[in-house]
Short mmCIF file of N, CA and C in Angstrom, two decimals:
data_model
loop_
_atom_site.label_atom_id
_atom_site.label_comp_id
_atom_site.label_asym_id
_atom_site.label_seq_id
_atom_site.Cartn_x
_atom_site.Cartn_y
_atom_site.Cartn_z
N UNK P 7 -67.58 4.54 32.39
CA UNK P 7 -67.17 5.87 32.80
C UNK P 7 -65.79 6.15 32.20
N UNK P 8 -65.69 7.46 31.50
CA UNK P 8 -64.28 7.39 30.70
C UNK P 8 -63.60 8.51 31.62
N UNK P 9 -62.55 8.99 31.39
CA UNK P 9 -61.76 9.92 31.90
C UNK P 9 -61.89 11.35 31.29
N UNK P 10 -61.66 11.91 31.92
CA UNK P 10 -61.62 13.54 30.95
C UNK P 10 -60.44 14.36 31.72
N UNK P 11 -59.64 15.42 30.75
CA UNK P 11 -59.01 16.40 31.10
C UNK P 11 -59.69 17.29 30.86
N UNK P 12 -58.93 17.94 32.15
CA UNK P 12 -59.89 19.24 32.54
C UNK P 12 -59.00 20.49 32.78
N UNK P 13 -59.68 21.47 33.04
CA UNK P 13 -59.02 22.85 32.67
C UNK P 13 -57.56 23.06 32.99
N UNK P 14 -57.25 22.49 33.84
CA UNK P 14 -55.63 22.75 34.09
C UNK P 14 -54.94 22.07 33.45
N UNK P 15 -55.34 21.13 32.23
CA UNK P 15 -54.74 21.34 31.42
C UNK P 15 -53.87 22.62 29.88
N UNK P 16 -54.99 23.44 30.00
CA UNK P 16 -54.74 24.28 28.79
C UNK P 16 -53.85 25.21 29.24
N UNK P 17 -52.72 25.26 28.40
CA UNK P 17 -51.17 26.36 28.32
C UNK P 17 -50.56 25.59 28.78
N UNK P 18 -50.63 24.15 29.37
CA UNK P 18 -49.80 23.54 30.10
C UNK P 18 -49.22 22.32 29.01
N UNK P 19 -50.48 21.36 29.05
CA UNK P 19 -50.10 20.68 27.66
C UNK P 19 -48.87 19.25 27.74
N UNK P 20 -48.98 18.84 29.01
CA UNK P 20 -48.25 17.89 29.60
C UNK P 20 -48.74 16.83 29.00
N UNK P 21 -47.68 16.04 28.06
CA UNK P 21 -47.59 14.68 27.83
C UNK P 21 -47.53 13.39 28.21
N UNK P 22 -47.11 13.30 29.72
CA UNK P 22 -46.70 12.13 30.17
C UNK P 22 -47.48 11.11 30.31
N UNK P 23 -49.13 11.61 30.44
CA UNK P 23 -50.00 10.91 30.26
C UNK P 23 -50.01 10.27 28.95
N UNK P 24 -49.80 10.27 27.82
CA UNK P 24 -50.00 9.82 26.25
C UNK P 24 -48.82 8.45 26.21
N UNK P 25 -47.85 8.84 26.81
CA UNK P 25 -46.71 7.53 27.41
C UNK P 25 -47.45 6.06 27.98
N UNK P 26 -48.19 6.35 28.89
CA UNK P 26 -49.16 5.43 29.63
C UNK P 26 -50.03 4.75 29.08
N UNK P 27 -50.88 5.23 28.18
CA UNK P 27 -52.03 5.11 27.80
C UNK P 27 -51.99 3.67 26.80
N UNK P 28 -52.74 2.71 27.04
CA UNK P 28 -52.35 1.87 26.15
C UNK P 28 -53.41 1.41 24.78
N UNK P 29 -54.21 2.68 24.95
CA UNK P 29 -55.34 2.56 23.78
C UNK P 29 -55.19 3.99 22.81
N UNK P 30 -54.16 4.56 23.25
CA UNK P 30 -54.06 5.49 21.98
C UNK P 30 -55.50 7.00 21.95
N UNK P 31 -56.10 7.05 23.42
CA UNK P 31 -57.13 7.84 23.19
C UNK P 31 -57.13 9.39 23.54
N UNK P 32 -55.73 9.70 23.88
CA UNK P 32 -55.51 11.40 23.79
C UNK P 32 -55.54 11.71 22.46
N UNK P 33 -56.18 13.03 22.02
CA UNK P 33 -55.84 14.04 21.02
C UNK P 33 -55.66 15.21 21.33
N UNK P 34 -55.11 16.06 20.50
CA UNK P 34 -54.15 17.06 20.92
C UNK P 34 -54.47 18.16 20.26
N UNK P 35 -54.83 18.78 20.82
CA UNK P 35 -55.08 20.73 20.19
C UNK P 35 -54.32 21.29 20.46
N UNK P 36 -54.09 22.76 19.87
CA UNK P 36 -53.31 23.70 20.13
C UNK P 36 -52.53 23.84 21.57
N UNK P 37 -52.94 23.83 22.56
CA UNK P 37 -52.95 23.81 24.08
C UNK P 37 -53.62 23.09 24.65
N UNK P 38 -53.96 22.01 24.16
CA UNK P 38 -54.80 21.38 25.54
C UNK P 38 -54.94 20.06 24.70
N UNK P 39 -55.12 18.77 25.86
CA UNK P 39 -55.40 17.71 24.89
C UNK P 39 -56.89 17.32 25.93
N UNK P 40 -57.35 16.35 24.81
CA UNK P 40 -58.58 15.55 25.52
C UNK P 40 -58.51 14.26 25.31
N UNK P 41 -59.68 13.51 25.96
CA UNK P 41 -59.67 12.14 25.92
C UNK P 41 -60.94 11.88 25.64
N UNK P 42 -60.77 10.91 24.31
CA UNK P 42 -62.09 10.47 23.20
C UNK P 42 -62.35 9.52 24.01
N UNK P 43 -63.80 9.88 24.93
CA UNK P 43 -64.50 8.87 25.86
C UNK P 43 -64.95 7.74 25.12
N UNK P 44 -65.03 7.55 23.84
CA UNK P 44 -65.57 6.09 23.33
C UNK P 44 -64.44 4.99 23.32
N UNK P 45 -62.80 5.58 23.17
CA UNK P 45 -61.73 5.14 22.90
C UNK P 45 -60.72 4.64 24.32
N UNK P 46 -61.32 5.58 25.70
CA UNK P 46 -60.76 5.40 27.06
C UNK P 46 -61.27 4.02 27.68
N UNK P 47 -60.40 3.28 28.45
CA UNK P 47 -60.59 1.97 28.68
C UNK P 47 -61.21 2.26 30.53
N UNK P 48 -60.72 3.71 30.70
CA UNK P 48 -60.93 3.49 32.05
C UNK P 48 -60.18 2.79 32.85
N UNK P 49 -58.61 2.66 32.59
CA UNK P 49 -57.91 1.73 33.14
C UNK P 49 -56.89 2.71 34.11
N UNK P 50 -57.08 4.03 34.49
CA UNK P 50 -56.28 4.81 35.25
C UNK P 50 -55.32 5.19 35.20
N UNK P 51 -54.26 4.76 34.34
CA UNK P 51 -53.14 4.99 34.28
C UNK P 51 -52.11 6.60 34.05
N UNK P 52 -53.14 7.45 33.11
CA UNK P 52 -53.00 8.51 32.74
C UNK P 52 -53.41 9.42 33.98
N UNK P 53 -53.60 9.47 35.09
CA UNK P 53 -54.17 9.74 35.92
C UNK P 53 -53.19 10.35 37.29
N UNK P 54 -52.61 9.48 37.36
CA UNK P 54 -51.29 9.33 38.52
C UNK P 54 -49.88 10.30 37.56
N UNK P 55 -50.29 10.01 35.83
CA UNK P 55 -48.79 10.53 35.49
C UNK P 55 -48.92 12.11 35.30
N UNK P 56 -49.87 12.64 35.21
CA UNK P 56 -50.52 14.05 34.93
C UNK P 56 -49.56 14.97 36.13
N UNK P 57 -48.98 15.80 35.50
CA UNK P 57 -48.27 16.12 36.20
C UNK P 57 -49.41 17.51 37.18
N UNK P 58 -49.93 18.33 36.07
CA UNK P 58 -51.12 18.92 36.32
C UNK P 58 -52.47 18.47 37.15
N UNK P 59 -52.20 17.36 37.25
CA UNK P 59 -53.51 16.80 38.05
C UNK P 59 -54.53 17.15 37.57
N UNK P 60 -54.87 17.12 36.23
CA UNK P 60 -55.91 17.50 35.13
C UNK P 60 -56.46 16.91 34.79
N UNK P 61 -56.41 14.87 34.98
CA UNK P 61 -57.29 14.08 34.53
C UNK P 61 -57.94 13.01 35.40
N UNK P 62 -59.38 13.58 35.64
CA UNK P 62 -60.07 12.73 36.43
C UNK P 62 -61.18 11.57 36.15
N UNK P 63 -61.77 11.03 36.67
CA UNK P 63 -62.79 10.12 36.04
C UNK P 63 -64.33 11.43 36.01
N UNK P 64 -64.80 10.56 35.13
CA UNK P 64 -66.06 11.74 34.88
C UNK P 64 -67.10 12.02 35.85
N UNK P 65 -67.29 11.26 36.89
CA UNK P 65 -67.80 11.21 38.17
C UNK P 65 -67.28 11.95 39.14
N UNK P 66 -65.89 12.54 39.35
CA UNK P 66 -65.53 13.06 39.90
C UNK P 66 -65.12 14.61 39.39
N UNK P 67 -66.08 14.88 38.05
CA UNK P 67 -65.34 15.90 37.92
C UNK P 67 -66.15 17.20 38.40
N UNK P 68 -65.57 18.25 39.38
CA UNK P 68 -66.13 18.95 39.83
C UNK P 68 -67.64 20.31 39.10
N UNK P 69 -68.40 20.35 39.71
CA UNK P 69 -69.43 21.21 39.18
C UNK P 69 -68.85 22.36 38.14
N UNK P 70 -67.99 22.79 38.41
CA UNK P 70 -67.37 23.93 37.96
C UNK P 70 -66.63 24.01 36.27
N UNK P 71 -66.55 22.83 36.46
CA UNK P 71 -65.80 21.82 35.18
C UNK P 71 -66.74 21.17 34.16
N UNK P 72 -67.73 20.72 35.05
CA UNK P 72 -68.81 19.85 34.11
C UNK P 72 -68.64 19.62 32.63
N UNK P 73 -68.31 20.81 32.03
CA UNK P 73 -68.44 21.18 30.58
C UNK P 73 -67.61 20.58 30.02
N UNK P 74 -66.22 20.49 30.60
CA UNK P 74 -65.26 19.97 30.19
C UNK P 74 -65.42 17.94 29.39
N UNK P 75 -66.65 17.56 30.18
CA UNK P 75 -67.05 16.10 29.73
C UNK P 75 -67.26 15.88 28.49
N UNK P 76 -67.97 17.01 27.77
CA UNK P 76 -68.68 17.44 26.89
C UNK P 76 -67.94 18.06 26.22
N UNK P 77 -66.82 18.77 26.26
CA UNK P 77 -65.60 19.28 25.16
C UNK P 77 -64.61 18.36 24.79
N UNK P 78 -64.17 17.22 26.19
CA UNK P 78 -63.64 16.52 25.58
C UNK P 78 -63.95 15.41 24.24
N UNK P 79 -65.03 14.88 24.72
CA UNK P 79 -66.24 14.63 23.29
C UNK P 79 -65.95 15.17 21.67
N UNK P 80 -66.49 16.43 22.49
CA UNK P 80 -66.34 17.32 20.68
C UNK P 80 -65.07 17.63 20.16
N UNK P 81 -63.75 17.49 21.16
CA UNK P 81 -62.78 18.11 20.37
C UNK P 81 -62.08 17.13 20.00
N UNK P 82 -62.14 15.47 20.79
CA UNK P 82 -61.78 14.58 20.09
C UNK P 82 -61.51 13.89 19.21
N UNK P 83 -63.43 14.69 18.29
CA UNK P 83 -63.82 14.11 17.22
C UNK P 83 -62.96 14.83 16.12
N UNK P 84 -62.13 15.90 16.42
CA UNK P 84 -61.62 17.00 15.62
C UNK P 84 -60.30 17.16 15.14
N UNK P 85 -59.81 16.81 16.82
CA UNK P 85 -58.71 16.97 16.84
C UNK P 85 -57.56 15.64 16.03
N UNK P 86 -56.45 15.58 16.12
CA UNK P 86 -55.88 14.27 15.85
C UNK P 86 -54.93 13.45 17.38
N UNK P 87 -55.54 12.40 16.69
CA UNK P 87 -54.53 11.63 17.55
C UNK P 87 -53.05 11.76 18.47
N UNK P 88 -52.72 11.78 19.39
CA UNK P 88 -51.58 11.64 19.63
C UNK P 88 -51.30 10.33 20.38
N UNK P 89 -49.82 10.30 19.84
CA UNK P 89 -49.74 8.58 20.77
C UNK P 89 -47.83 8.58 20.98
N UNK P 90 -47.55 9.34 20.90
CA UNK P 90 -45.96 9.48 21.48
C UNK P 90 -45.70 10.88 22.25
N UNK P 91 -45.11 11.10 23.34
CA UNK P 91 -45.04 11.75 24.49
C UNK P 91 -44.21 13.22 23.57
N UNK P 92 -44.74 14.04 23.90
CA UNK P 92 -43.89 15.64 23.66
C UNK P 92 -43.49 16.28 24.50
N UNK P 93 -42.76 17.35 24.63
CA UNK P 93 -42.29 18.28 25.37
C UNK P 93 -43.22 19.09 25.65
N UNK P 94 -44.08 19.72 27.19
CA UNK P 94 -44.65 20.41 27.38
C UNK P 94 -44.78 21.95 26.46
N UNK P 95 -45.60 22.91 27.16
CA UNK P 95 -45.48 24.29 26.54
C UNK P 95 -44.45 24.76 26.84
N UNK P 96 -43.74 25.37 26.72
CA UNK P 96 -42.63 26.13 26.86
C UNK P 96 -42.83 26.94 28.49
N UNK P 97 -44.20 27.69 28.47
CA UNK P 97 -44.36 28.17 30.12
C UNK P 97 -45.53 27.68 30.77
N UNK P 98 -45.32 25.98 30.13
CA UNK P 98 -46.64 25.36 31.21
C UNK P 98 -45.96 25.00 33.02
N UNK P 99 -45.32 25.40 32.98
CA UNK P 99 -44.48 25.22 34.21
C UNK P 99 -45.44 26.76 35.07
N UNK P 100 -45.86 27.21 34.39
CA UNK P 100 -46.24 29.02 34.56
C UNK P 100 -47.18 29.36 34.97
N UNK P 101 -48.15 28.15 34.05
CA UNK P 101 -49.41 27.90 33.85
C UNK P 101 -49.58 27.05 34.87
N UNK P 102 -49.61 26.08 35.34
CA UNK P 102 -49.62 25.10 35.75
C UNK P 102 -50.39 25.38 37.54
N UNK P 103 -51.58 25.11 37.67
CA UNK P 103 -52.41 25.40 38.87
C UNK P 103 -52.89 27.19 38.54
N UNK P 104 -53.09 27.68 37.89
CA UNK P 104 -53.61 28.81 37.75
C UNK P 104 -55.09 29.22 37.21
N UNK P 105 -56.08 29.48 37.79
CA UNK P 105 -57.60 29.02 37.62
C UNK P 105 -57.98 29.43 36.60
N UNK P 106 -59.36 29.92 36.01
CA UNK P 106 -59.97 30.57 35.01
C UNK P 106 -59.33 30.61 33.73
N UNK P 107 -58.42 29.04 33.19
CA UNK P 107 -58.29 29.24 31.74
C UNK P 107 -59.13 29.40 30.68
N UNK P 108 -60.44 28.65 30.88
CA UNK P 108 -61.07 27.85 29.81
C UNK P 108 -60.66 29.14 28.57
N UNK P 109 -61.01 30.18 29.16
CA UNK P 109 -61.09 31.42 27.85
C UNK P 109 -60.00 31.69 27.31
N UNK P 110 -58.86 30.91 27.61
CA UNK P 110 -57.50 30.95 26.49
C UNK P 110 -57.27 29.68 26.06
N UNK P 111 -58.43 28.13 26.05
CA UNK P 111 -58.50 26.99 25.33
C UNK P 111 -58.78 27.40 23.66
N UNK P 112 -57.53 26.73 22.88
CA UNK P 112 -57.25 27.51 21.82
C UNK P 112 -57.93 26.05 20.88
N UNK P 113 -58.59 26.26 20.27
CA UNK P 113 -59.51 25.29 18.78
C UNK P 113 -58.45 25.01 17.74
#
């Protein structure tokens, strides 16, 4: 079972999780990052540091979200790597708990 970020991540874009991680399996899009489920150890760590509370195990991720299992997947394969911690969005502080992003998740 791998981990996935999920919608409250996008505009927000919090790093602290990529600090933790000791397999290197966030990548990073425009606004939003994901986690390449073949590359996640499942070891929790990224989980507790999320400041967004955006990354859950895939078992727990709510009906509403589902999709998100399945984007993190595809955008993994796309996106590039990240593996050193950045400075949030500028107004993910703004963003941050505000529902119905998916439709401003930027490719």
């Amino acid at each position: 079972m791998a981990y996935v970020v999920t919608e409250n991540c996008i505009k927000c874009k919090y790093t602290d999780c990529v600090d933790v991680c000791p397999v290197d399996c966030f990548h990073e899009g425009p606004n939003f990052l994901v986690i390449d489920p073949a590359e996640c150890i499942d070891c929790t760590l990224c989980v507790a540091e999320c400041p967004a509370e955006a990354i859950m195990a895939e078992d727990d991720v709510p009906e509403a979200q589902l999709a998100f299992i399945a984007l993190n997947a595809e955008l993994a394969a796309q996106w590039p790597v990240l593996t050193s911690r950045k400075a949030p969005l500028p107004d993910a502080d703004e963003w941050n708990g505000k529902p119905d992003k998916r439709g401003l998740l930027q490719r």
